[in-house]
Amino acid sequence: MRTKLVAGNWKMNLTAAQGAALVESFAKQVAVRYDVDVVVCPSFLSIPKVRDTVRHQGILIGAQDVFWKDEGAFTGQVSAKQLAEQSVAFCIVGHSETRGRFGKLETPESTVPFFAETDETVNLKIERLLFHGITPILCVGETLAEREAGTTDQIIEGQLRAALAGRDASELYGLVIAYEPVWAIGTGQTCAADEAERICRFIRSVVEALADNEVAIHVRILYGGSVKADNAKELFSKPNIDGGLVGGASLDAAGFAAIIMSA
Ligand code: PGA
């Protein structure tokens, strides 16, 4: 059986000291749970302090993004090699915000292209992460316009095929995929649990087509997009939803602890 996974994506919130205080607080509330993998994804700068704080608590560290080269003249970027040195176990890739596909646009339209990573950069990042033994949390999901146009499945299949092209089945065994409908991120609008389950089952079928049945059975598929303590239980009870990628609600110790307990 797949172990449930709950990951908190802190985005550009919390200083290192605030992050350390938050993990200390929710770690006390959930104690060590061997039946759920708990991951927190602080900003790069906070990783060492948060990692040292959770060292003996069974909480794993994820990064929010990575560059696709190991080293070189790439000002401002962070490599998978550098993340591996910091004991980072997971890394989010292809989040709709780094793809420039915002659910709620608070950013001037003219600056959106600067966030816009493409299917190709997502593919390159996954290759580097796997090389360094870091598990990618690959995010896929449709915008509201794509959902209304009836192209949801097609968009998701296209994102998966592009992101995973060139990887063989053995590399994909431990992969984590997060279904994150863009219109549900940070909006308070959650995807209905039955529809989230339908998409997660569809994602598993695409993985089976790209790799094989064994990989498809092992890959963990999360739902993300306005996950809260009061909707987590229903979402996580679905057979193809193996946990959640949680943004806003992961910034509150009691709320995040409740979500972990739902898994
Ligand atoms: P949210 O964000 O839980 O605040 O909607 C989820 C995410 O962006 O991963």
mmCIF file of C-alpha atoms and ligand atoms in Angstrom:
data_model
loop_
_atom_site.group_PDB
_atom_site.id
_atom_site.type_symbol
_atom_site.label_atom_id
_atom_site.label_comp_id
_atom_site.label_asym_id
_atom_site.label_seq_id
_atom_site.Cartn_x
_atom_site.Cartn_y
_atom_site.Cartn_z
ATOM 1 C CA MET A 1 0.000 0.000 0.000
ATOM 2 C CA ARG A 2 1.159 3.545 -0.672
ATOM 3 C CA THR A 3 2.167 5.624 2.362
ATOM 4 C CA LYS A 4 0.176 8.847 2.508
ATOM 5 C CA LEU A 5 2.162 12.050 2.092
ATOM 6 C CA VAL A 6 1.267 15.554 3.253
ATOM 7 C CA ALA A 7 3.515 18.372 2.057
ATOM 8 C CA GLY A 8 3.354 21.991 3.180
ATOM 9 C CA ASN A 9 4.348 24.508 0.518
ATOM 10 C CA TRP A 10 5.188 27.628 2.506
ATOM 11 C CA LYS A 11 5.823 29.659 -0.666
ATOM 12 C CA MET A 12 7.478 33.029 0.092
ATOM 13 C CA ASN A 13 6.177 33.100 3.656
ATOM 14 C CA LEU A 14 7.907 32.839 7.046
ATOM 15 C CA THR A 15 11.434 33.779 8.070
ATOM 16 C CA ALA A 16 13.750 30.948 9.088
ATOM 17 C CA ALA A 17 12.965 31.604 12.777
ATOM 18 C CA GLN A 18 9.208 31.614 12.136
ATOM 19 C CA GLY A 19 9.494 28.408 10.093
ATOM 20 C CA ALA A 20 11.428 26.665 12.854
ATOM 21 C CA ALA A 21 8.839 27.757 15.440
ATOM 22 C CA LEU A 22 6.012 26.493 13.223
ATOM 23 C CA VAL A 23 7.498 23.000 12.733
ATOM 24 C CA GLU A 24 8.260 22.702 16.430
ATOM 25 C CA SER A 25 4.681 23.539 17.212
ATOM 26 C CA PHE A 26 2.944 21.138 14.805
ATOM 27 C CA ALA A 27 5.483 18.349 15.390
ATOM 28 C CA LYS A 28 4.406 18.372 19.048
ATOM 29 C CA GLN A 29 0.760 18.115 18.030
ATOM 30 C CA VAL A 30 1.124 15.148 15.680
ATOM 31 C CA ALA A 31 4.044 13.363 17.408
ATOM 32 C CA VAL A 32 5.875 10.995 15.075
ATOM 33 C CA ARG A 33 3.561 9.297 12.598
ATOM 34 C CA TYR A 34 5.043 6.389 10.730
ATOM 35 C CA ASP A 35 1.978 5.960 8.550
ATOM 36 C CA VAL A 36 2.203 9.428 6.933
ATOM 37 C CA ASP A 37 5.208 11.105 5.324
ATOM 38 C CA VAL A 38 5.244 14.756 6.350
ATOM 39 C CA VAL A 39 7.236 17.196 4.236
ATOM 40 C CA VAL A 40 7.717 20.936 4.652
ATOM 41 C CA CYS A 41 8.946 23.106 1.791
ATOM 42 C CA PRO A 42 10.425 26.345 3.168
ATOM 43 C CA SER A 43 12.125 28.972 1.013
ATOM 44 C CA PHE A 44 15.752 28.131 0.188
ATOM 45 C CA LEU A 45 17.189 30.386 2.907
ATOM 46 C CA SER A 46 15.168 28.741 5.654
ATOM 47 C CA ILE A 47 16.050 25.162 4.717
ATOM 48 C CA PRO A 48 19.115 24.694 7.012
ATOM 49 C CA LYS A 49 17.426 26.048 10.144
ATOM 50 C CA VAL A 50 14.146 24.210 9.586
ATOM 51 C CA ARG A 51 16.009 20.985 8.725
ATOM 52 C CA ASP A 52 18.044 21.169 11.937
ATOM 53 C CA THR A 53 14.884 21.843 13.949
ATOM 54 C CA VAL A 54 13.057 18.767 12.628
ATOM 55 C CA ARG A 55 16.086 16.487 12.509
ATOM 56 C CA HIS A 56 14.749 13.886 14.960
ATOM 57 C CA GLN A 57 11.044 14.356 14.365
ATOM 58 C CA GLY A 58 10.599 12.326 11.185
ATOM 59 C CA ILE A 59 9.661 15.414 9.158
ATOM 60 C CA LEU A 60 11.260 15.656 5.724
ATOM 61 C CA ILE A 61 12.469 18.740 3.882
ATOM 62 C CA GLY A 62 11.437 19.810 0.393
ATOM 63 C CA ALA A 63 12.463 22.734 -1.790
ATOM 64 C CA GLN A 64 10.031 24.805 -3.825
ATOM 65 C CA ASP A 65 12.012 24.937 -7.064
ATOM 66 C CA VAL A 66 15.414 24.138 -8.568
ATOM 67 C CA PHE A 67 17.521 25.062 -11.591
ATOM 68 C CA TRP A 68 18.288 22.384 -14.180
ATOM 69 C CA LYS A 69 22.085 22.655 -14.240
ATOM 70 C CA ASP A 70 24.471 21.564 -11.488
ATOM 71 C CA GLU A 71 26.689 24.653 -11.596
ATOM 72 C CA GLY A 72 27.708 27.527 -13.815
ATOM 73 C CA ALA A 73 27.011 31.175 -14.586
ATOM 74 C CA PHE A 74 23.325 31.181 -13.603
ATOM 75 C CA THR A 75 22.947 34.139 -11.256
ATOM 76 C CA GLY A 76 20.322 33.711 -8.574
ATOM 77 C CA GLN A 77 19.665 30.013 -9.213
ATOM 78 C CA VAL A 78 19.955 26.988 -6.899
ATOM 79 C CA SER A 79 20.970 23.540 -8.186
ATOM 80 C CA ALA A 80 19.840 20.033 -7.258
ATOM 81 C CA LYS A 81 23.443 19.321 -6.275
ATOM 82 C CA GLN A 82 23.271 22.160 -3.714
ATOM 83 C CA LEU A 83 19.882 20.961 -2.440
ATOM 84 C CA ALA A 84 21.172 17.402 -2.024
ATOM 85 C CA GLU A 85 24.044 18.719 0.115
ATOM 86 C CA GLN A 86 21.429 20.232 2.453
ATOM 87 C CA SER A 87 19.601 16.878 2.858
ATOM 88 C CA VAL A 88 16.636 18.049 0.826
ATOM 89 C CA ALA A 89 14.540 14.961 0.066
ATOM 90 C CA PHE A 90 11.802 16.415 -2.163
ATOM 91 C CA CYS A 91 11.452 19.317 -4.574
ATOM 92 C CA ILE A 92 8.338 20.859 -6.093
ATOM 93 C CA VAL A 93 8.561 21.310 -9.878
ATOM 94 C CA GLY A 94 6.145 22.821 -12.343
ATOM 95 C CA HIS A 95 4.023 24.555 -9.716
ATOM 96 C CA SER A 96 1.462 26.726 -11.493
ATOM 97 C CA GLU A 97 3.019 29.820 -9.902
ATOM 98 C CA THR A 98 6.477 29.064 -11.332
ATOM 99 C CA ARG A 99 4.756 28.232 -14.629
ATOM 100 C CA GLY A 100 3.225 31.728 -14.527
ATOM 101 C CA ARG A 101 -0.311 30.294 -14.343
ATOM 102 C CA PHE A 102 -1.750 32.132 -11.367
ATOM 103 C CA GLY A 103 -5.148 31.230 -9.909
ATOM 104 C CA LYS A 104 -5.635 34.694 -8.493
ATOM 105 C CA LEU A 105 -3.545 37.272 -10.293
ATOM 106 C CA GLU A 106 -1.962 39.821 -7.963
ATOM 107 C CA THR A 107 1.030 40.222 -10.252
ATOM 108 C CA PRO A 108 1.201 42.757 -13.100
ATOM 109 C CA GLU A 109 0.428 40.882 -16.348
ATOM 110 C CA SER A 110 3.603 42.251 -17.922
ATOM 111 C CA THR A 111 5.790 40.417 -15.368
ATOM 112 C CA VAL A 112 4.069 37.004 -15.683
ATOM 113 C CA PRO A 113 6.464 35.725 -18.409
ATOM 114 C CA PHE A 114 9.334 36.023 -15.902
ATOM 115 C CA PHE A 115 7.751 33.235 -13.817
ATOM 116 C CA ALA A 116 6.896 31.111 -16.817
ATOM 117 C CA GLU A 117 8.762 27.871 -16.708
ATOM 118 C CA THR A 118 7.815 25.571 -19.540
ATOM 119 C CA ASP A 119 7.157 21.846 -19.900
ATOM 120 C CA GLU A 120 10.714 21.619 -21.197
ATOM 121 C CA THR A 121 12.297 23.240 -18.118
ATOM 122 C CA VAL A 122 10.130 21.038 -15.887
ATOM 123 C CA ASN A 123 11.505 17.999 -17.728
ATOM 124 C CA LEU A 124 15.111 19.165 -17.302
ATOM 125 C CA LYS A 125 14.598 19.850 -13.592
ATOM 126 C CA ILE A 126 13.144 16.376 -13.005
ATOM 127 C CA GLU A 127 16.134 14.785 -14.719
ATOM 128 C CA ARG A 128 18.599 16.653 -12.446
ATOM 129 C CA LEU A 129 16.625 15.996 -9.259
ATOM 130 C CA LEU A 130 16.454 12.264 -9.931
ATOM 131 C CA PHE A 131 20.170 12.233 -10.706
ATOM 132 C CA HIS A 132 20.851 13.689 -7.240
ATOM 133 C CA GLY A 133 18.424 11.362 -5.447
ATOM 134 C CA ILE A 134 15.802 14.038 -4.727
ATOM 135 C CA THR A 135 12.159 13.078 -5.273
ATOM 136 C CA PRO A 136 10.325 15.500 -7.566
ATOM 137 C CA ILE A 137 6.821 16.599 -6.605
ATOM 138 C CA LEU A 138 5.583 17.264 -10.128
ATOM 139 C CA CYS A 139 2.611 19.638 -10.237
ATOM 140 C CA VAL A 140 0.066 19.473 -13.036
ATOM 141 C CA GLY A 141 -3.301 21.140 -13.405
ATOM 142 C CA GLU A 142 -5.639 23.111 -15.604
ATOM 143 C CA THR A 143 -6.687 26.761 -15.474
ATOM 144 C CA LEU A 144 -10.345 27.717 -15.139
ATOM 145 C CA ALA A 145 -10.489 28.618 -18.842
ATOM 146 C CA GLU A 146 -9.110 25.189 -19.771
ATOM 147 C CA ARG A 147 -11.635 23.450 -17.509
ATOM 148 C CA GLU A 148 -14.496 25.461 -18.988
ATOM 149 C CA ALA A 149 -13.289 24.599 -22.488
ATOM 150 C CA GLY A 150 -13.434 20.893 -21.587
ATOM 151 C CA THR A 151 -9.693 20.364 -22.114
ATOM 152 C CA THR A 152 -8.720 19.438 -18.541
ATOM 153 C CA ASP A 153 -7.680 15.827 -19.224
ATOM 154 C CA GLN A 154 -5.831 16.777 -22.383
ATOM 155 C CA ILE A 155 -3.872 19.545 -20.605
ATOM 156 C CA ILE A 156 -2.898 17.238 -17.752
ATOM 157 C CA GLU A 157 -1.867 14.400 -20.042
ATOM 158 C CA GLY A 158 0.235 16.832 -22.093
ATOM 159 C CA GLN A 159 1.974 18.181 -18.964
ATOM 160 C CA LEU A 160 2.721 14.656 -17.723
ATOM 161 C CA ARG A 161 4.043 13.379 -21.053
ATOM 162 C CA ALA A 162 6.296 16.424 -21.500
ATOM 163 C CA ALA A 163 7.587 16.380 -17.917
ATOM 164 C CA LEU A 164 8.389 12.664 -17.912
ATOM 165 C CA ALA A 165 9.657 12.234 -21.479
ATOM 166 C CA GLY A 166 12.985 10.427 -21.559
ATOM 167 C CA ARG A 167 12.682 8.896 -18.069
ATOM 168 C CA ASP A 168 12.544 5.129 -17.831
ATOM 169 C CA ALA A 169 10.204 3.190 -15.562
ATOM 170 C CA SER A 170 12.816 2.533 -12.864
ATOM 171 C CA GLU A 171 13.411 6.289 -12.442
ATOM 172 C CA LEU A 172 9.703 7.008 -11.955
ATOM 173 C CA TYR A 173 9.087 4.455 -9.225
ATOM 174 C CA GLY A 174 9.161 6.884 -6.278
ATOM 175 C CA LEU A 175 7.823 9.933 -8.088
ATOM 176 C CA VAL A 176 5.205 12.166 -6.464
ATOM 177 C CA ILE A 177 2.669 13.953 -8.652
ATOM 178 C CA ALA A 178 0.358 16.678 -7.379
ATOM 179 C CA TYR A 179 -2.901 17.429 -9.143
ATOM 180 C CA GLU A 180 -3.346 21.144 -8.549
ATOM 181 C CA PRO A 181 -6.194 22.771 -10.448
ATOM 182 C CA VAL A 182 -4.947 26.343 -10.917
ATOM 183 C CA TRP A 183 -8.369 27.813 -10.141
ATOM 184 C CA ALA A 184 -8.358 26.136 -6.712
ATOM 185 C CA ILE A 185 -4.968 27.433 -5.549
ATOM 186 C CA GLY A 186 -5.210 30.084 -2.869
ATOM 187 C CA THR A 187 -8.826 30.793 -3.819
ATOM 188 C CA GLY A 188 -10.673 28.849 -1.119
ATOM 189 C CA GLN A 189 -12.409 26.939 -3.946
ATOM 190 C CA THR A 190 -11.621 23.226 -3.614
ATOM 191 C CA CYS A 191 -12.133 20.724 -6.408
ATOM 192 C CA ALA A 192 -14.983 18.348 -5.479
ATOM 193 C CA ALA A 193 -13.507 15.161 -4.007
ATOM 194 C CA ASP A 194 -15.080 12.901 -6.675
ATOM 195 C CA GLU A 195 -13.683 15.006 -9.493
ATOM 196 C CA ALA A 196 -10.243 15.213 -7.812
ATOM 197 C CA GLU A 197 -10.350 11.398 -7.512
ATOM 198 C CA ARG A 198 -11.318 11.058 -11.195
ATOM 199 C CA ILE A 199 -8.340 13.206 -12.263
ATOM 200 C CA CYS A 200 -5.915 11.427 -9.910
ATOM 201 C CA ARG A 201 -7.076 8.072 -11.326
ATOM 202 C CA PHE A 202 -6.566 9.487 -14.829
ATOM 203 C CA ILE A 203 -3.037 10.643 -13.872
ATOM 204 C CA ARG A 204 -2.281 7.103 -12.670
ATOM 205 C CA SER A 205 -3.461 5.698 -15.988
ATOM 206 C CA VAL A 206 -1.171 8.081 -17.894
ATOM 207 C CA VAL A 207 1.757 7.003 -15.686
ATOM 208 C CA GLU A 208 0.904 3.384 -16.464
ATOM 209 C CA ALA A 209 0.970 4.166 -20.189
ATOM 210 C CA LEU A 210 4.305 5.992 -19.862
ATOM 211 C CA ALA A 211 5.954 3.445 -17.553
ATOM 212 C CA ASP A 212 4.186 0.287 -16.424
ATOM 213 C CA ASN A 213 1.550 -0.980 -14.023
ATOM 214 C CA GLU A 214 3.976 -1.478 -11.136
ATOM 215 C CA VAL A 215 5.177 2.118 -11.317
ATOM 216 C CA ALA A 216 1.592 3.367 -11.581
ATOM 217 C CA ILE A 217 0.687 1.460 -8.419
ATOM 218 C CA HIS A 218 3.632 2.966 -6.504
ATOM 219 C CA VAL A 219 3.528 6.597 -7.642
ATOM 220 C CA ARG A 220 1.946 8.834 -5.032
ATOM 221 C CA ILE A 221 -0.603 11.296 -6.344
ATOM 222 C CA LEU A 222 -1.538 14.257 -4.156
ATOM 223 C CA TYR A 223 -4.335 16.760 -4.444
ATOM 224 C CA GLY A 224 -3.508 20.442 -3.924
ATOM 225 C CA GLY A 225 -5.641 23.567 -4.030
ATOM 226 C CA SER A 226 -7.288 25.045 -0.938
ATOM 227 C CA VAL A 227 -6.847 21.894 1.164
ATOM 228 C CA LYS A 228 -8.036 22.666 4.703
ATOM 229 C CA ALA A 229 -8.623 20.710 7.894
ATOM 230 C CA ASP A 230 -12.334 20.467 7.062
ATOM 231 C CA ASN A 231 -12.020 19.048 3.523
ATOM 232 C CA ALA A 232 -8.833 16.956 3.871
ATOM 233 C CA LYS A 233 -10.520 13.858 5.280
ATOM 234 C CA GLU A 234 -12.911 13.428 2.359
ATOM 235 C CA LEU A 235 -10.190 14.081 -0.233
ATOM 236 C CA PHE A 236 -7.662 11.749 1.405
ATOM 237 C CA SER A 237 -10.210 8.943 1.758
ATOM 238 C CA LYS A 238 -10.362 8.550 -2.046
ATOM 239 C CA PRO A 239 -8.474 5.508 -3.325
ATOM 240 C CA ASN A 240 -6.273 7.395 -5.791
ATOM 241 C CA ILE A 241 -5.542 10.455 -3.634
ATOM 242 C CA ASP A 242 -2.449 9.702 -1.568
ATOM 243 C CA GLY A 243 -2.321 12.940 0.409
ATOM 244 C CA GLY A 244 -2.073 16.652 -0.214
ATOM 245 C CA LEU A 245 0.117 19.548 -1.238
ATOM 246 C CA VAL A 246 -1.000 22.277 1.115
ATOM 247 C CA GLY A 247 -0.252 25.978 0.737
ATOM 248 C CA GLY A 248 -2.011 28.530 2.949
ATOM 249 C CA ALA A 249 -3.245 26.012 5.529
ATOM 250 C CA SER A 250 0.294 24.709 6.126
ATOM 251 C CA LEU A 251 1.239 28.057 7.704
ATOM 252 C CA ASP A 252 -0.947 27.382 10.726
ATOM 253 C CA ALA A 253 0.372 24.735 13.142
ATOM 254 C CA ALA A 254 -3.003 23.511 14.408
ATOM 255 C CA GLY A 255 -4.571 23.485 10.932
ATOM 256 C CA PHE A 256 -1.632 21.638 9.367
ATOM 257 C CA ALA A 257 -1.554 19.138 12.246
ATOM 258 C CA ALA A 258 -5.275 18.478 11.667
ATOM 259 C CA ILE A 259 -4.651 17.897 7.950
ATOM 260 C CA ILE A 260 -1.852 15.434 8.779
ATOM 261 C CA MET A 261 -4.158 13.611 11.175
ATOM 262 C CA SER A 262 -6.766 13.319 8.384
ATOM 263 C CA ALA A 263 -4.337 11.361 6.205
HETATM 264 P P1 PGA B 1 -3.270 26.529 -1.321
HETATM 265 O O1 PGA B 1 -1.967 26.286 -2.227
HETATM 266 O O2 PGA B 1 -3.394 25.349 -0.404
HETATM 267 O O3 PGA B 1 -3.007 27.812 -0.604
HETATM 268 O O4 PGA B 1 -4.427 26.618 -2.262
HETATM 269 C C1 PGA B 1 -1.618 25.010 -2.698
HETATM 270 C C2 PGA B 1 -0.388 25.090 -3.536
HETATM 271 O O5 PGA B 1 -0.159 26.112 -4.196
HETATM 272 O O6 PGA B 1 0.418 24.144 -3.572
#
